[in-house]
């Protein structure tokens, strides 16, 4: 079917009760371009606000009902053809009306779906489509709202290739040749039997035809036919994380009844040639090579853009995560966008795609659990249809922290989902991100009582749940780990793990070695772990063949679950950690912040992974020196890569150095502050307690007495200059393209000034608009759609969207700085 973007020409507004409109002026519609997040432009609401709000889980953005409309023309010559309208994602509880008539719905906000539109259309006339979306206390994180992913209109003959109807697998691959199996579904919506020729070609990334075949297919009315073609590619270029070779498969239908025939339909999909193997001895193998998953859990929002899924933003995010040392993404906790899957294919990023955050037990007042029993199969089908041709996808997760996993009926549900996935795609593996503590939550009171009774007599054995629960009051991470190793968890989760190919475990490294002995055939994946303990986790991953990787929470910071990873300090007024309050905005726990800037933990992780030889310097904020740190285990130290602390001259300060070398030396303005042992036995970290003195701070790493690398921090000086750097000079006018411009405050030598934050005002003109403007500030009342934004630690990010061919002019000004101008070409 012919696929054309349906993104332009939409209008949106908060939904207005039609009866209320009779007595007053209607809420006006505003022009929008899809993808569009209707929530990100709403004013956030403080806890004492009078309107409905999502609270900290949703970053204090209000929910609501949002209405979209679009007028579109369908020519008379389309009468008798099949016309579908496709939505890649509408959050949430979408209902669709065409010309006033109900045309379809989709409760789940992360599934792509299609509306069979031709029966409702007026040919040769204008038509109107309306879409309603609802978001209200239905998630544990910021979801956004509305038509936040791409839309398409599909037009085809009554005999056509079904949407998502070309499926490519590579069941047999070696160095000499690869078997490529293509299954094409041909639909016949006419009243007659039709016979077509099916021509299939496999092409390289450069368009060279590597293999082709033709066959006939007779299709009965209303009875789709699956045409299977087996092709052989010689000397195949294999897809891998290091060499992501992407191929295309083109399928063409030709009418076999006429003289010479005519093209009826065409479809082209991308795929990769690669093999997957899995066992507890070699772990996960891609093309025969063992791969340990260096994983990042990622939510779907894109910081200043909210939930709006622009292809370029997804591509940028995947590339930055890859550059930071990750080789895998777990989409949390919902199916990944098509745009991000495409980016993972091109970049060489492995994917664990996740179906649901809940099954039948609700986690929020109005979440998807209300629809799960009726819709889960259709949503699994949608996820598999979206993913099946993407070589990056290696595993499907059927859920995240599902409370039912610890019950017999929950195991039945797990088996249903796992078998549904296998029925639709037997070429990937099935996991479930199980939180073992949550799976036995109903038994925690009894465990706590036993822990109190056990008391000091506890042996500390990993299987002694009484001893383990004694840690509950001390550290939530240790508590989760202790409970996970209990015999109760072993018994309660055995069936749920048994239905899986890979036992996904959240915060449960205590089971890694334990399960090697209890369940020798069990393969384990750390599906969610604390960033502060990556050195411990990665040692276990390296030591145990049956443990295939680790996924940190999180790779990229996100909106909502506010303050989850924020640094905290105990005081007499706050003797224990507290919940983050308004105006906190982000979870504050990503290796990369919401603008894509790498934080110190990212470089530490890269060192632990063995991917960075140079040491890395970070400095704890001197105003907190001597205080008791009390961050949750999702928190890193309160440090940044800066030696610019005006007003703290002569004050004590702690300098952190990360390295895998034997030892590290720290020099301040040329004076040695000593050497400290480093490496794995010292958790790859050293701390120097010194006094702040402006100038240069230099770390030198040594192995065997020989220097292996160095890192330098320099104090910034006045005056402050405003600087801009675009990620590309030329962009495209369509296809979800964007340009990201980093605005920074620097001194004359180019050193970032982290202590001179000020308001920056941007003006955009020409063939583009301001799509988002933000910083990584974890707590702020500033808006992402405002042209004025205060930098955070010397940084802010401008995102521009092209509106036509030509150029985009960006002018930025800040108090005390010379204005700057940057021009982006749109071609």
mmCIF file of N, CA and C in Angstrom, residues 278-279 394-396 418-419 421-422 425-432 496-504 521-525 546 548:
data_model
loop_
_atom_site.group_PDB
_atom_site.id
_atom_site.type_symbol
_atom_site.label_atom_id
_atom_site.label_comp_id
_atom_site.label_asym_id
_atom_site.label_seq_id
_atom_site.Cartn_x
_atom_site.Cartn_y
_atom_site.Cartn_z
ATOM 1 N N UNK A 278 21.675 -19.010 22.606
ATOM 2 C CA UNK A 278 21.572 -18.743 24.045
ATOM 3 C C UNK A 278 21.741 -20.041 24.812
ATOM 4 N N UNK A 279 22.648 -20.050 25.774
ATOM 5 C CA UNK A 279 22.793 -21.201 26.675
ATOM 6 C C UNK A 279 23.543 -20.748 27.912
ATOM 7 N N UNK A 394 16.463 -8.373 20.148
ATOM 8 C CA UNK A 394 16.917 -9.721 20.469
ATOM 9 C C UNK A 394 16.026 -10.397 21.499
ATOM 10 N N UNK A 395 15.189 -9.614 22.163
ATOM 11 C CA UNK A 395 14.428 -10.161 23.270
ATOM 12 C C UNK A 395 13.162 -9.335 23.486
ATOM 13 N N UNK A 396 12.086 -10.026 23.868
ATOM 14 C CA UNK A 396 10.848 -9.373 24.275
ATOM 15 C C UNK A 396 10.667 -9.559 25.777
ATOM 16 N N UNK A 418 3.996 -15.354 27.292
ATOM 17 C CA UNK A 418 5.211 -15.901 26.690
ATOM 18 C C UNK A 418 4.883 -16.766 25.481
ATOM 19 N N UNK A 419 3.846 -17.583 25.587
ATOM 20 C CA UNK A 419 3.492 -18.445 24.458
ATOM 21 C C UNK A 419 2.901 -17.649 23.298
ATOM 22 N N UNK A 421 3.877 -14.651 22.497
ATOM 23 C CA UNK A 421 5.056 -14.079 21.846
ATOM 24 C C UNK A 421 5.738 -15.129 20.981
ATOM 25 N N UNK A 422 5.919 -16.316 21.516
ATOM 26 C CA UNK A 422 6.593 -17.372 20.752
ATOM 27 C C UNK A 422 5.793 -17.782 19.529
ATOM 28 N N UNK A 425 6.557 -14.905 17.107
ATOM 29 C CA UNK A 425 7.964 -14.739 16.734
ATOM 30 C C UNK A 425 8.812 -15.687 17.568
ATOM 31 N N UNK A 426 9.169 -16.796 16.977
ATOM 32 C CA UNK A 426 9.989 -17.779 17.672
ATOM 33 C C UNK A 426 11.473 -17.556 17.491
ATOM 34 N N UNK A 427 11.867 -16.442 16.896
ATOM 35 C CA UNK A 427 13.285 -16.193 16.608
ATOM 36 C C UNK A 427 13.965 -15.357 17.685
ATOM 37 N N UNK A 428 13.210 -14.807 18.616
ATOM 38 C CA UNK A 428 13.781 -14.040 19.718
ATOM 39 C C UNK A 428 13.483 -14.732 21.038
ATOM 40 N N UNK A 429 14.057 -14.183 22.086
ATOM 41 C CA UNK A 429 13.896 -14.762 23.411
ATOM 42 C C UNK A 429 12.892 -13.953 24.232
ATOM 43 N N UNK A 430 12.362 -14.612 25.255
ATOM 44 C CA UNK A 430 11.327 -14.011 26.098
ATOM 45 C C UNK A 430 11.861 -13.853 27.515
ATOM 46 N N UNK A 431 11.679 -12.669 28.067
ATOM 47 C CA UNK A 431 12.047 -12.423 29.448
ATOM 48 C C UNK A 431 10.911 -11.700 30.149
ATOM 49 N N UNK A 432 11.082 -11.457 31.430
ATOM 50 C CA UNK A 432 10.138 -10.697 32.238
ATOM 51 C C UNK A 432 10.956 -10.053 33.341
ATOM 52 N N UNK A 496 7.029 -18.738 37.435
ATOM 53 C CA UNK A 496 7.091 -17.545 36.589
ATOM 54 C C UNK A 496 8.402 -17.468 35.822
ATOM 55 N N UNK A 497 9.511 -17.783 36.482
ATOM 56 C CA UNK A 497 10.788 -17.828 35.764
ATOM 57 C C UNK A 497 10.833 -18.988 34.777
ATOM 58 N N UNK A 498 10.149 -20.074 35.115
ATOM 59 C CA UNK A 498 10.191 -21.262 34.278
ATOM 60 C C UNK A 498 9.562 -21.086 32.905
ATOM 61 N N UNK A 499 8.669 -20.115 32.741
ATOM 62 C CA UNK A 499 8.020 -19.921 31.439
ATOM 63 C C UNK A 499 8.868 -19.057 30.515
ATOM 64 N N UNK A 500 10.018 -18.577 31.005
ATOM 65 C CA UNK A 500 10.834 -17.626 30.256
ATOM 66 C C UNK A 500 12.056 -18.297 29.651
ATOM 67 N N UNK A 501 12.638 -17.660 28.645
ATOM 68 C CA UNK A 501 13.945 -18.064 28.127
ATOM 69 C C UNK A 501 15.056 -17.441 28.955
ATOM 70 N N UNK A 502 14.809 -16.222 29.435
ATOM 71 C CA UNK A 502 15.787 -15.485 30.233
ATOM 72 C C UNK A 502 15.090 -14.961 31.480
ATOM 73 N N UNK A 503 15.658 -15.248 32.642
ATOM 74 C CA UNK A 503 15.088 -14.769 33.899
ATOM 75 C C UNK A 503 15.544 -13.334 34.118
ATOM 76 N N UNK A 504 14.654 -12.382 33.843
ATOM 77 C CA UNK A 504 14.971 -10.977 34.092
ATOM 78 C C UNK A 504 14.766 -10.657 35.560
ATOM 79 N N UNK A 521 20.120 -24.574 34.522
ATOM 80 C CA UNK A 521 19.775 -24.185 33.155
ATOM 81 C C UNK A 521 19.168 -22.780 33.074
ATOM 82 N N UNK A 522 19.087 -22.107 34.198
ATOM 83 C CA UNK A 522 18.498 -20.764 34.212
ATOM 84 C C UNK A 522 19.517 -19.741 33.705
ATOM 85 N N UNK A 523 19.097 -18.907 32.775
ATOM 86 C CA UNK A 523 19.912 -17.818 32.256
ATOM 87 C C UNK A 523 19.361 -16.523 32.818
ATOM 88 N N UNK A 524 20.237 -15.689 33.363
ATOM 89 C CA UNK A 524 19.827 -14.526 34.142
ATOM 90 C C UNK A 524 20.265 -13.253 33.436
ATOM 91 N N UNK A 525 19.398 -12.246 33.509
ATOM 92 C CA UNK A 525 19.711 -10.911 33.010
ATOM 93 C C UNK A 525 19.328 -9.901 34.075
ATOM 94 N N UNK A 546 26.248 -17.647 32.874
ATOM 95 C CA UNK A 546 24.790 -17.676 32.733
ATOM 96 C C UNK A 546 24.157 -16.305 32.961
ATOM 97 N N UNK A 548 23.923 -12.726 31.543
ATOM 98 C CA UNK A 548 24.263 -12.224 30.200
ATOM 99 C C UNK A 548 24.342 -10.706 30.110
#
